[in-house]
CSV table of C-alpha atoms in Angstrom, one decimal:
chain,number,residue,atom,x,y,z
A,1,UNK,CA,-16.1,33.9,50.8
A,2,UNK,CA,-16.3,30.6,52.7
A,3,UNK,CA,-20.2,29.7,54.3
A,4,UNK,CA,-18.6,29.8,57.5
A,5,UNK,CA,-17.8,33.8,57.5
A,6,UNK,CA,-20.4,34.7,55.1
A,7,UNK,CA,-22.7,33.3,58.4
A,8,UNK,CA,-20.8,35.3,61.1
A,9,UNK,CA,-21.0,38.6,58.6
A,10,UNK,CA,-24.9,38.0,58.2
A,11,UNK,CA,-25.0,38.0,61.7
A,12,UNK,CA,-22.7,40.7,62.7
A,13,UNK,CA,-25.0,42.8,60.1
A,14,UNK,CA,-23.0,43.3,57.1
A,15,UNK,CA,-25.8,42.6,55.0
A,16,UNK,CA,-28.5,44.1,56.8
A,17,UNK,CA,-29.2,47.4,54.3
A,18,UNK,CA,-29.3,44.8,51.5
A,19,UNK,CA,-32.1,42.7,53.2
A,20,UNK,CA,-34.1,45.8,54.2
A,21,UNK,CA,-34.2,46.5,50.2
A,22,UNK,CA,-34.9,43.3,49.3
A,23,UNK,CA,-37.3,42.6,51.8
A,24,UNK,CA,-39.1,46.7,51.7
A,25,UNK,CA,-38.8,46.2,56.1
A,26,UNK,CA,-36.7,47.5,59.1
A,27,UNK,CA,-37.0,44.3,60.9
A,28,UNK,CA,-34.9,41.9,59.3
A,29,UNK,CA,-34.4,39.5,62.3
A,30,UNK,CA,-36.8,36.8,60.9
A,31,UNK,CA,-34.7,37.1,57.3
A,32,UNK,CA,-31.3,36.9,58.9
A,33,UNK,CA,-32.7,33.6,60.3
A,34,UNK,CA,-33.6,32.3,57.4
A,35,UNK,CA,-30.6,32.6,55.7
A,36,UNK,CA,-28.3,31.4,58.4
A,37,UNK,CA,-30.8,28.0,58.8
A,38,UNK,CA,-30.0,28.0,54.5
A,39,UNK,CA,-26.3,28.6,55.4
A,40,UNK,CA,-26.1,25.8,58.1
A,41,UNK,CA,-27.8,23.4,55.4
A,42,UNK,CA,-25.1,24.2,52.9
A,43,UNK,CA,-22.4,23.7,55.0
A,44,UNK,CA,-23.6,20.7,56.3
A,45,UNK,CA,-24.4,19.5,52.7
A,46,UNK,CA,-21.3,21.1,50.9
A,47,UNK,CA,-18.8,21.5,53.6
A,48,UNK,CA,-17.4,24.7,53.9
A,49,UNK,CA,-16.4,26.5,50.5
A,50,UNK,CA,-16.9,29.7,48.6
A,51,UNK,CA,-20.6,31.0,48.4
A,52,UNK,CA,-22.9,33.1,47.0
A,53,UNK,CA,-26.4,34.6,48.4
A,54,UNK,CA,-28.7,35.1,45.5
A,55,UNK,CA,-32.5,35.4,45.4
A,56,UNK,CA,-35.1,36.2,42.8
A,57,UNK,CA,-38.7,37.4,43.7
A,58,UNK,CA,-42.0,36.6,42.7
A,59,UNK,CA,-44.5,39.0,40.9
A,60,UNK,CA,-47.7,41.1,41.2
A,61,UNK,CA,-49.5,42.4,37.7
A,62,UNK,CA,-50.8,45.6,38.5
A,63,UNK,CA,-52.5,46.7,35.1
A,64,UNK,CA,-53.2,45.0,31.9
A,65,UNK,CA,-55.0,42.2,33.0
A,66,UNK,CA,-55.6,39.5,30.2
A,67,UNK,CA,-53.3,42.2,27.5
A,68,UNK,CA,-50.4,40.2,27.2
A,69,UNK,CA,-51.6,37.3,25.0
A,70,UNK,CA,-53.1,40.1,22.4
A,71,UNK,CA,-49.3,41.7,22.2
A,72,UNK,CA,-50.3,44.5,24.1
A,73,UNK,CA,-49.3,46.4,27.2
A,74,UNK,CA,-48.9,45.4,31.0
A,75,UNK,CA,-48.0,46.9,34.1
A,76,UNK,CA,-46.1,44.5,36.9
A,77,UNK,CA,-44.1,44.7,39.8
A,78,UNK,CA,-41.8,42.5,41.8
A,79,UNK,CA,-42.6,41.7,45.1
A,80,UNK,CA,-41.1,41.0,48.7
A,81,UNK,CA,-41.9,37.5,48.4
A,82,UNK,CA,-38.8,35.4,46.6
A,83,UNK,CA,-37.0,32.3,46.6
A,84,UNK,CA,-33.8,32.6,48.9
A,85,UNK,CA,-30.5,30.3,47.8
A,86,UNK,CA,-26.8,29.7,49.5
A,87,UNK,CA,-25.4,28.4,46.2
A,88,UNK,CA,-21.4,27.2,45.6
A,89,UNK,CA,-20.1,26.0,42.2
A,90,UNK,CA,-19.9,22.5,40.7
A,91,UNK,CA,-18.4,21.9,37.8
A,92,UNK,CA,-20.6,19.9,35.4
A,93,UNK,CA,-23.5,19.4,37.3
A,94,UNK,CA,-26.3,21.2,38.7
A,95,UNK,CA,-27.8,20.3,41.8
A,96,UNK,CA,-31.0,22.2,43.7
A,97,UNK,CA,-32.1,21.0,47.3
A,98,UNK,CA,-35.6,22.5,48.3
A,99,UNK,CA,-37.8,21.8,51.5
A,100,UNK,CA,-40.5,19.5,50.0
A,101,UNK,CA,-39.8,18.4,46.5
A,102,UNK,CA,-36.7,16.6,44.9
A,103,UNK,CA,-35.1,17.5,41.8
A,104,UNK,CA,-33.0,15.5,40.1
A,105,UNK,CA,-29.3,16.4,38.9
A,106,UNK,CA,-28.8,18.0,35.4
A,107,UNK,CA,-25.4,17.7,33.4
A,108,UNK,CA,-24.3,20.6,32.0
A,109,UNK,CA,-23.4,18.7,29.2
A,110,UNK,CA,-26.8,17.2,28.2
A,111,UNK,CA,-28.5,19.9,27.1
A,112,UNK,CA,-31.0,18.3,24.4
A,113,UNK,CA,-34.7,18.2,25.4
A,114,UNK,CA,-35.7,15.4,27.1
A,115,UNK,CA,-39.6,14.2,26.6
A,116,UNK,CA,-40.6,12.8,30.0
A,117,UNK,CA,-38.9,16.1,32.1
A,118,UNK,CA,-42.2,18.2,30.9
A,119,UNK,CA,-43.5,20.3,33.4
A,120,UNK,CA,-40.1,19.7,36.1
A,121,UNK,CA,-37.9,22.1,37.4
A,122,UNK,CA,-34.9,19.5,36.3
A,123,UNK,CA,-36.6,20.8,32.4
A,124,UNK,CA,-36.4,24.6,33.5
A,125,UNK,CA,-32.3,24.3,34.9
A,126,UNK,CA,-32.0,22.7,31.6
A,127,UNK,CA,-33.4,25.2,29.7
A,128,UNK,CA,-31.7,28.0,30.7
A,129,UNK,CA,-28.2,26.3,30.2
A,130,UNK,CA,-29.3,25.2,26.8
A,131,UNK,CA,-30.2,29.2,25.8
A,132,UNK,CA,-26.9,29.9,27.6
A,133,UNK,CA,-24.8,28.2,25.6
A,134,UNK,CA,-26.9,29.1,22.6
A,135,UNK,CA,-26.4,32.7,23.3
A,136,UNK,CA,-22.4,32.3,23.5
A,137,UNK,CA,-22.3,32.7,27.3
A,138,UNK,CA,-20.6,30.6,30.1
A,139,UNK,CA,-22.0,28.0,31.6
A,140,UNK,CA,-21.0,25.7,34.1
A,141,UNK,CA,-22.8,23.4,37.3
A,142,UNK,CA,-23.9,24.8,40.8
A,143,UNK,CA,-25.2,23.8,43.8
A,144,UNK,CA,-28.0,24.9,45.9
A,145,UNK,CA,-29.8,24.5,49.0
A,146,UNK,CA,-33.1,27.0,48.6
A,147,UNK,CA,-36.3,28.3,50.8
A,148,UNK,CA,-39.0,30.0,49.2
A,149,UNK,CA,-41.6,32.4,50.3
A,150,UNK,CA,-43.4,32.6,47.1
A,151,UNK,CA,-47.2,31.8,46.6
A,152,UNK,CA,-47.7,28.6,44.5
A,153,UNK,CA,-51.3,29.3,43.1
A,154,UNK,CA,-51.9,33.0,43.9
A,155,UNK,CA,-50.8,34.7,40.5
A,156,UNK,CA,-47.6,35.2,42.2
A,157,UNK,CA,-45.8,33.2,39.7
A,158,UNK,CA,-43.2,30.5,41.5
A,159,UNK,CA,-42.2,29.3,38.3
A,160,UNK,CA,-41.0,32.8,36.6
A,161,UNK,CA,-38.9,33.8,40.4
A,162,UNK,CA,-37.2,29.9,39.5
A,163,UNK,CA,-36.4,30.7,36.1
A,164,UNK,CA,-35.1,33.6,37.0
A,165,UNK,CA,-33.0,32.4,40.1
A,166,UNK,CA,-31.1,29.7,38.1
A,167,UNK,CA,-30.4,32.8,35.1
A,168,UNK,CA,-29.1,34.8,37.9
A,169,UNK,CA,-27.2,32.2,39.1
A,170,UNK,CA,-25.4,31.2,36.0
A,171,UNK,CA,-24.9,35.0,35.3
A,172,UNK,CA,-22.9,35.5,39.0
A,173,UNK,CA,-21.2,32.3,39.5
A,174,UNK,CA,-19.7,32.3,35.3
A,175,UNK,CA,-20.7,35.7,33.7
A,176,UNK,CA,-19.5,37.9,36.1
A,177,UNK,CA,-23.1,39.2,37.1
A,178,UNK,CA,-23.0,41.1,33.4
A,179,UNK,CA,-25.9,39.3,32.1
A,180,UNK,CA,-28.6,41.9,32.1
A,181,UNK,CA,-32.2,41.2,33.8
A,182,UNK,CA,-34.1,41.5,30.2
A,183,UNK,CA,-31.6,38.9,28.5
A,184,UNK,CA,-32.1,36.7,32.0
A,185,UNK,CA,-35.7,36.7,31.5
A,186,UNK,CA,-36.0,36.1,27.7
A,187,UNK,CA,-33.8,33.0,28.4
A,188,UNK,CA,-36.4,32.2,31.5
A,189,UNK,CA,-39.1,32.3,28.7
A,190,UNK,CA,-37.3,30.2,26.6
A,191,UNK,CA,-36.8,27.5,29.0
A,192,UNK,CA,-40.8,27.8,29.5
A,193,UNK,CA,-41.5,27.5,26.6
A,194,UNK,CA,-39.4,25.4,25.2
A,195,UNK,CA,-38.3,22.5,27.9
A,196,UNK,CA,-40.9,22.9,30.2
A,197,UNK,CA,-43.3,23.0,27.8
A,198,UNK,CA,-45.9,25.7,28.5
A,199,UNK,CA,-46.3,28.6,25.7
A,200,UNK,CA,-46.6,31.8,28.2
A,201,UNK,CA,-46.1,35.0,27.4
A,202,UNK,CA,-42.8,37.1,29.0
A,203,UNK,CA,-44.8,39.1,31.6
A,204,UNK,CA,-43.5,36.9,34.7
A,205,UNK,CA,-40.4,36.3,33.7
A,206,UNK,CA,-39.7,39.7,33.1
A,207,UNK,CA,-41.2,41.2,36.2
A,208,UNK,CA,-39.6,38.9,38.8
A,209,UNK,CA,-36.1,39.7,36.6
A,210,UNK,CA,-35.9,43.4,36.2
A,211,UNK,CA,-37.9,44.2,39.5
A,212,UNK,CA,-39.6,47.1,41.3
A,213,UNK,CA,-42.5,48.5,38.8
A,214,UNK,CA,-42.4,47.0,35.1
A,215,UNK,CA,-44.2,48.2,32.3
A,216,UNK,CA,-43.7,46.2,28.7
A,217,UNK,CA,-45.5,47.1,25.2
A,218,UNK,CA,-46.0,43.5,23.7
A,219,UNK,CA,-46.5,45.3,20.0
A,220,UNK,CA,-43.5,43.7,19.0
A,221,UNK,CA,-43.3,40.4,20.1
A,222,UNK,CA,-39.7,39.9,19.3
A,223,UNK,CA,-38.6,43.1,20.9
A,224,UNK,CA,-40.6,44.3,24.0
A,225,UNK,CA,-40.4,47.4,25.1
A,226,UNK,CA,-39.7,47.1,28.6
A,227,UNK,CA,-39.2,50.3,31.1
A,228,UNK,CA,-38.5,49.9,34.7
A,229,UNK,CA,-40.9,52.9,36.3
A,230,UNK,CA,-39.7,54.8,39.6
A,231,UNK,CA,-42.0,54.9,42.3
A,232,UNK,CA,-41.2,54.1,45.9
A,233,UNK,CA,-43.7,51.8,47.0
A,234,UNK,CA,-42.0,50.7,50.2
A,235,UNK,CA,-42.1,54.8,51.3
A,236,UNK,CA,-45.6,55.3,50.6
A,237,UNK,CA,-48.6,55.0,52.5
A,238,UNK,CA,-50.0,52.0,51.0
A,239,UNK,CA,-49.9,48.1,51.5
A,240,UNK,CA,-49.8,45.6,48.7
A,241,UNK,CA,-52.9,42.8,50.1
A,242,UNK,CA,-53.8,39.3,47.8
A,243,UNK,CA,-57.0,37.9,49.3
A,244,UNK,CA,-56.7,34.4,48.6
A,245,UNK,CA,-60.1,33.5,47.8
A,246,UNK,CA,-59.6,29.8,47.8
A,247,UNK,CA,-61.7,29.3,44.4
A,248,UNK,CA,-61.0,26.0,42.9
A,249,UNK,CA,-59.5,26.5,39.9
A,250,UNK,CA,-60.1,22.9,38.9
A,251,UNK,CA,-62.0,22.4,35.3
A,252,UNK,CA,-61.3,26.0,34.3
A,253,UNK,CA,-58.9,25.5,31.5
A,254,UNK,CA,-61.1,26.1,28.7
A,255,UNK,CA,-62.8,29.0,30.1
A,256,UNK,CA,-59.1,30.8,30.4
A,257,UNK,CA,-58.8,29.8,26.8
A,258,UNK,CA,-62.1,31.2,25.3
A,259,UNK,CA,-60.0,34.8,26.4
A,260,UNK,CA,-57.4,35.1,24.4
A,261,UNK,CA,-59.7,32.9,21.1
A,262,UNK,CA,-62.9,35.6,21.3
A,263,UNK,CA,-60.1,38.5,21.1
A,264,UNK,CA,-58.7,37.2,18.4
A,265,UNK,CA,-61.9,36.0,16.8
A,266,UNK,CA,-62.8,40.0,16.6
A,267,UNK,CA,-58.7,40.5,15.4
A,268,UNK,CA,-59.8,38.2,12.5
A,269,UNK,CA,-63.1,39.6,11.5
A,270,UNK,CA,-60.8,43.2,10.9
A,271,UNK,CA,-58.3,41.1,8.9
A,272,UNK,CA,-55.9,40.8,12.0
A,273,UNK,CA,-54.3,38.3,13.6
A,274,UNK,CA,-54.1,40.4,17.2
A,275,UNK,CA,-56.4,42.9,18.6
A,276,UNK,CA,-53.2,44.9,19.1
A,277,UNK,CA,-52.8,45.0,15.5
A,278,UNK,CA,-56.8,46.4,15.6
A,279,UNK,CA,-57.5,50.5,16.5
A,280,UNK,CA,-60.3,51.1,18.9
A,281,UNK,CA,-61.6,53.4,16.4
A,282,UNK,CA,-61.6,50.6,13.4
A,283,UNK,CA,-63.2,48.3,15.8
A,284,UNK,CA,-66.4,51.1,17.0
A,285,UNK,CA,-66.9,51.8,13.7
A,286,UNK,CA,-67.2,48.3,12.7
A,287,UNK,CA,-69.0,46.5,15.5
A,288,UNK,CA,-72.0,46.0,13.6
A,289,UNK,CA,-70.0,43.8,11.1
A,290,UNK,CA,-67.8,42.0,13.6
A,291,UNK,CA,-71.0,41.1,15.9
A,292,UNK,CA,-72.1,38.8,12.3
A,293,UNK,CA,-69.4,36.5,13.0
A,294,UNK,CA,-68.6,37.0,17.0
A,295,UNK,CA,-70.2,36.4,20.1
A,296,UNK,CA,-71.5,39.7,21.9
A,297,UNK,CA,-68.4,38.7,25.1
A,298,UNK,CA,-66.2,38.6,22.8
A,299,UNK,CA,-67.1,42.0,21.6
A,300,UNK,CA,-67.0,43.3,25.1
A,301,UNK,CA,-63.7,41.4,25.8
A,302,UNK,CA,-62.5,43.3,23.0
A,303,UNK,CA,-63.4,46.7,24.4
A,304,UNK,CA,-61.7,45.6,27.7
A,305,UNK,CA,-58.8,44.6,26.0
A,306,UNK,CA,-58.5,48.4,23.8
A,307,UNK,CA,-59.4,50.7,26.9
A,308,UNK,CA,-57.1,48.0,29.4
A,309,UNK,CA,-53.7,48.4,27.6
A,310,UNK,CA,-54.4,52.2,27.0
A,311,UNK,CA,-54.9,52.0,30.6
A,312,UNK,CA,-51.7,51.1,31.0
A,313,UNK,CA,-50.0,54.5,30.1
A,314,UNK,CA,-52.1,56.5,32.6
A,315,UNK,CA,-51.2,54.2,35.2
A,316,UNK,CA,-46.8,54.3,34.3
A,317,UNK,CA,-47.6,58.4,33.9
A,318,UNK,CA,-49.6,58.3,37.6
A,319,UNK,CA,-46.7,56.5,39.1
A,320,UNK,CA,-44.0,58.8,37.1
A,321,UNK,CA,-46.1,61.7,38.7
A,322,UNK,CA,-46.4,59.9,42.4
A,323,UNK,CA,-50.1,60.2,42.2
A,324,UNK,CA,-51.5,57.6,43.9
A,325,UNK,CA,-55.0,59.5,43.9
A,326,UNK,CA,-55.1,59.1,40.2
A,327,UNK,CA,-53.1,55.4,40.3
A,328,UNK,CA,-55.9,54.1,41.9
A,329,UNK,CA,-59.1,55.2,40.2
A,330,UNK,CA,-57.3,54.2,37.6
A,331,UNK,CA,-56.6,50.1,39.4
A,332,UNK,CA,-60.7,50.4,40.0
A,333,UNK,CA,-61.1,51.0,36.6
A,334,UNK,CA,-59.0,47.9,35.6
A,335,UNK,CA,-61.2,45.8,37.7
A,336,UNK,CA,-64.2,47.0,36.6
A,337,UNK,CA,-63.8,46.7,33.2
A,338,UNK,CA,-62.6,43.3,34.1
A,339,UNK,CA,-65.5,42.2,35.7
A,340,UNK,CA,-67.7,44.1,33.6
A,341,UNK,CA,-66.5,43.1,30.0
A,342,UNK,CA,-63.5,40.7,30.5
A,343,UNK,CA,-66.0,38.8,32.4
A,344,UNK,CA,-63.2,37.3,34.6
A,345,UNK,CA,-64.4,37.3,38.0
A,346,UNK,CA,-66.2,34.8,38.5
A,347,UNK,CA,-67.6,31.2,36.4
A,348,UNK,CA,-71.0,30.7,35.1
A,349,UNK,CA,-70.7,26.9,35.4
A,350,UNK,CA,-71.0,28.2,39.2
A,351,UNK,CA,-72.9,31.0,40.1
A,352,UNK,CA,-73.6,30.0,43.6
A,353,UNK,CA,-69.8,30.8,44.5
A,354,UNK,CA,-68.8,34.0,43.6
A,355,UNK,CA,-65.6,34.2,45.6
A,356,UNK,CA,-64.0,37.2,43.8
A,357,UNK,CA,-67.1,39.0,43.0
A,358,UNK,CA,-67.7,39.1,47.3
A,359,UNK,CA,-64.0,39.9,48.0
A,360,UNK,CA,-64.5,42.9,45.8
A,361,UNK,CA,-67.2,43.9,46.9
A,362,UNK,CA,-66.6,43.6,50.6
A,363,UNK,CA,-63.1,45.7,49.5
A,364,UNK,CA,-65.2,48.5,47.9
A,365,UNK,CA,-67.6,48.6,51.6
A,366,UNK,CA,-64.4,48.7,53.4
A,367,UNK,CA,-61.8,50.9,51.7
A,368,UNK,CA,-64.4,53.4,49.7
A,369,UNK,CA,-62.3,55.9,47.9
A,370,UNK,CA,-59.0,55.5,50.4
A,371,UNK,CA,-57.9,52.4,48.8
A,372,UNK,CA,-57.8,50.3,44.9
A,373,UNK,CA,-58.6,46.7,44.7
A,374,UNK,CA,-59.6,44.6,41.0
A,375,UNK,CA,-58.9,40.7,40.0
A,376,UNK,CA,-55.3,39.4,40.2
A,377,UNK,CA,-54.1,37.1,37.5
A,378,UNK,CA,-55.9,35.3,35.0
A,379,UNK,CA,-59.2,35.3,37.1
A,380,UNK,CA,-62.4,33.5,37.8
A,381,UNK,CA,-61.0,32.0,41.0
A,382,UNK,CA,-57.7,32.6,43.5
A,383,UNK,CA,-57.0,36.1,44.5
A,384,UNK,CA,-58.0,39.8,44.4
A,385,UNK,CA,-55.1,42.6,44.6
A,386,UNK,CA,-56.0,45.6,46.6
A,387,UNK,CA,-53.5,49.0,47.6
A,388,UNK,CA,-54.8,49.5,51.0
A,389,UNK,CA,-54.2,52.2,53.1
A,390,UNK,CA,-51.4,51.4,56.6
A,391,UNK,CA,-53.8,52.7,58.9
A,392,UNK,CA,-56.7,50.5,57.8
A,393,UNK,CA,-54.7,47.6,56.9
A,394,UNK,CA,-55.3,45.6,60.6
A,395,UNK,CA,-59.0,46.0,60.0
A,396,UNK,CA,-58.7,45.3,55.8
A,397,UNK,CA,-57.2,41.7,57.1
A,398,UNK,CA,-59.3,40.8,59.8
A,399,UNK,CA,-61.9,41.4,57.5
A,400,UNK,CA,-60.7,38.5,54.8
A,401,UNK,CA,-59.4,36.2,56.8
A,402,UNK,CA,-62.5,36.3,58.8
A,403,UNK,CA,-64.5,35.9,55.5
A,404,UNK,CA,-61.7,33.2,53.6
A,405,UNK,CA,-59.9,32.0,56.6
A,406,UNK,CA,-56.9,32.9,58.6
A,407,UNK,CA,-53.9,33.6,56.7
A,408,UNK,CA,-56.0,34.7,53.3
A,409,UNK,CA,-54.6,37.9,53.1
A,410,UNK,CA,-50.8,38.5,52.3
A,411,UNK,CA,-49.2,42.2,52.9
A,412,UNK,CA,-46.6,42.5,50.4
A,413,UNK,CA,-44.8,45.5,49.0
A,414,UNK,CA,-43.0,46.5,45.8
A,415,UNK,CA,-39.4,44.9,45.4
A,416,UNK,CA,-37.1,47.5,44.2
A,417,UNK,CA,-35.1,45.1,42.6
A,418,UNK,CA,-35.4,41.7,40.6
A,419,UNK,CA,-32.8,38.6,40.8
A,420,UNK,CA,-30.3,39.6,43.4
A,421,UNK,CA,-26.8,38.7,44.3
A,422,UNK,CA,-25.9,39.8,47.7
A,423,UNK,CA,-22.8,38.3,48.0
């Protein structure tokens, strides 16, 4: 379909049941905007040709905070914020226009890693064409003018909705759409890992990919079990809120590392590699042995890290169940064990700013036993999650923003759905 009439069907409201999905609203004026101002662009920039609308979102983690580097389990969930694109096809070359950053064209046919694109988005499009073509599927080039919505910063994950958007894109425009959301974000990871240079874990990718609520068992690194679990967020009574607590994550790096190294410090002192390849029950009756060798937090981080991706089941079975009562006790657990033993909530190199610690706690004055709230993310600065009730949600936001400044709160839902075609 030509931009041109792809514009006058968005406005005539062809599209309008797809955007209320994607977006978890009724009010889809503001969205229907947005995409005709991304439709002018490409038909000013492309002239007007055959198009496609395809989006990716970004992502939430919900449960099994800090389980994923241990190979354990998580609970995630796509959210209402994503990356919007008019896209047309180009033969050999791959072109991406986005408000405030450039990125350079990539040849389909130079796929070989290239030192100096570390850390680019030019290193993720080539990535993903690179696994493409590994994996025996089409590839070809594509054009793109794009807007997104998505948090840079927040634990929202801007990078994982990217990967995602271009495997979505290669999978409509030369696939045929067939390529299915777990494959997408295995070759997301890939392109991480291995162009762009940073060895995470398949969490993001795989949440903004296969959308709505996402739980995945780690146990088996190469194969993931990954179930998408029904529950109809948008329907329920309950707001998705991140607090941005404007920590300064600056100089935290090695602090996020000692995680993942005291876990595995107590893996090794049970002969282990992984706590997940540790029982809880090997580890109690052992403690006295490991605590020769390991530090007392990383004992504790161990216990978060045994009762946190057990955690995770009662949490997929609550949803399965729609019982939210249980869902959240269960998300104030997760953040109390995280701030208790995870030690994630705030940094001892400076105790005078505790900005999660008073987010939480101002949460707990406010919401009581009506609402959930724990740390988002990796922790120690940025952003608290909270499930707050609609009918408090007015106050719950004047509340933070009065406390971090306007616009620190976000209201977000649960996307029902991951990368998206909609036409």
């Amino acid at each position: 379909m030509k931009i041109s009439e792809i514009k006058t069907r968005l406005f005539q409201g062809e599209f309008d049941e797809q955007l209320k999905m994607i977006n978890c609203r009724e009010d889809i004026q503001s969205e229907k905007e947005r995409y005709g101002q991304l439709l002018d662009q490409a038909l000013e920039k492309f002239s007007d040709v055959d198009a496609h609308l395809i989006c990716a979102p970004g992502r939430t983690e919900v449960g099994g905070n800090h389980t994923d580097h241990q190979q354990g389990r998580v609970l995630a969930a796509s959210v209402n914020m994503d990356i919007a694109t008019v896209v047309v096809a180009n033969a050999d070359t791959c072109e991406y226009y986005a408000d405030g950053f450039e990125v350079a064209p990539v040849k389909v046919t130079e796929l070989d890693i290239i030192d100096n694109e570390k850390f680019t988005s030019e290193s993720l499009i080539r990535g993903t064409l690179a696994r493409f073509k590994e994996l025996g599927y089409n590839i070809g080039g594509f054009k793109a003018v794009s807007h997104s919505n998505v948090l840079k910063g927040s634990g929202i994950s801007s990078s994982a909705a990217f990967e995602v958007l271009v495997g979505t894109i290669l999978s409509e425009l030369y696939n045929d759409g067939k390529i299915d959301h777990v494959e997408i974000a295995k070759i997301g990871q890939y392109a991480e890992n291995n162009y762009f240079m940073k060895p995470c874990g398949l969490l993001d990718q795989m949440a903004c990919s296969v959308g709505g609520f996402v739980t995945i068992d780690f146990k088996d690194k190469q194969n993931p079990v990954v179930e998408q679990v029904k529950f109809d967020f948008a329907h329920s009574d309950y707001a998705l809120c991140l607090v941005d607590t404007k920590g300064d994550h600056a100089d935290l790096s090695d602090e996020y590392g000692l995680m993942p190294k005291e876990m595995k410090e107590v893996a090794r002192a049970l002969g282990k590699e992984i706590l997940s390849q540790c029982t809880k029950e090997e580890f109690m009756q052992n403690i006295a042995m490991i605590r020769e060798t390991c530090s007392d937090r990383a004992l504790l981080r161990a216990i978060h890290f045994f009762n946190e991706t057990d955690r995770v089941l009662d949490q997929v079975k609550a949803l399965k169940e729609n019982d939210m009562e249980t869902f959240k006790k269960l998300i104030i657990e997760s953040g109390y064990s995280s701030y208790m033993y995870l030690q994630n909530v705030y940094t001892t190199k400076d105790i005078s700013h505790q900005n999660l610690s008073l987010a939480l706690a101002v949460s707990e004055q406010l919401l009581k036993d009506k609402g959930a709230y724990r740390v988002h993310g990796g922790g120690l600065a940025g952003t608290i999650q909270a499930f707050v009730p609609k009918e408090m949600l007015e106050e719950y936001r004047k509340q933070m923003d009065a406390i971090y400044g306007d616009g620190s709160c976000f209201v977000l839902s649960i996307r029902p759905v991951g990368g998206y075609q909609i036409i």
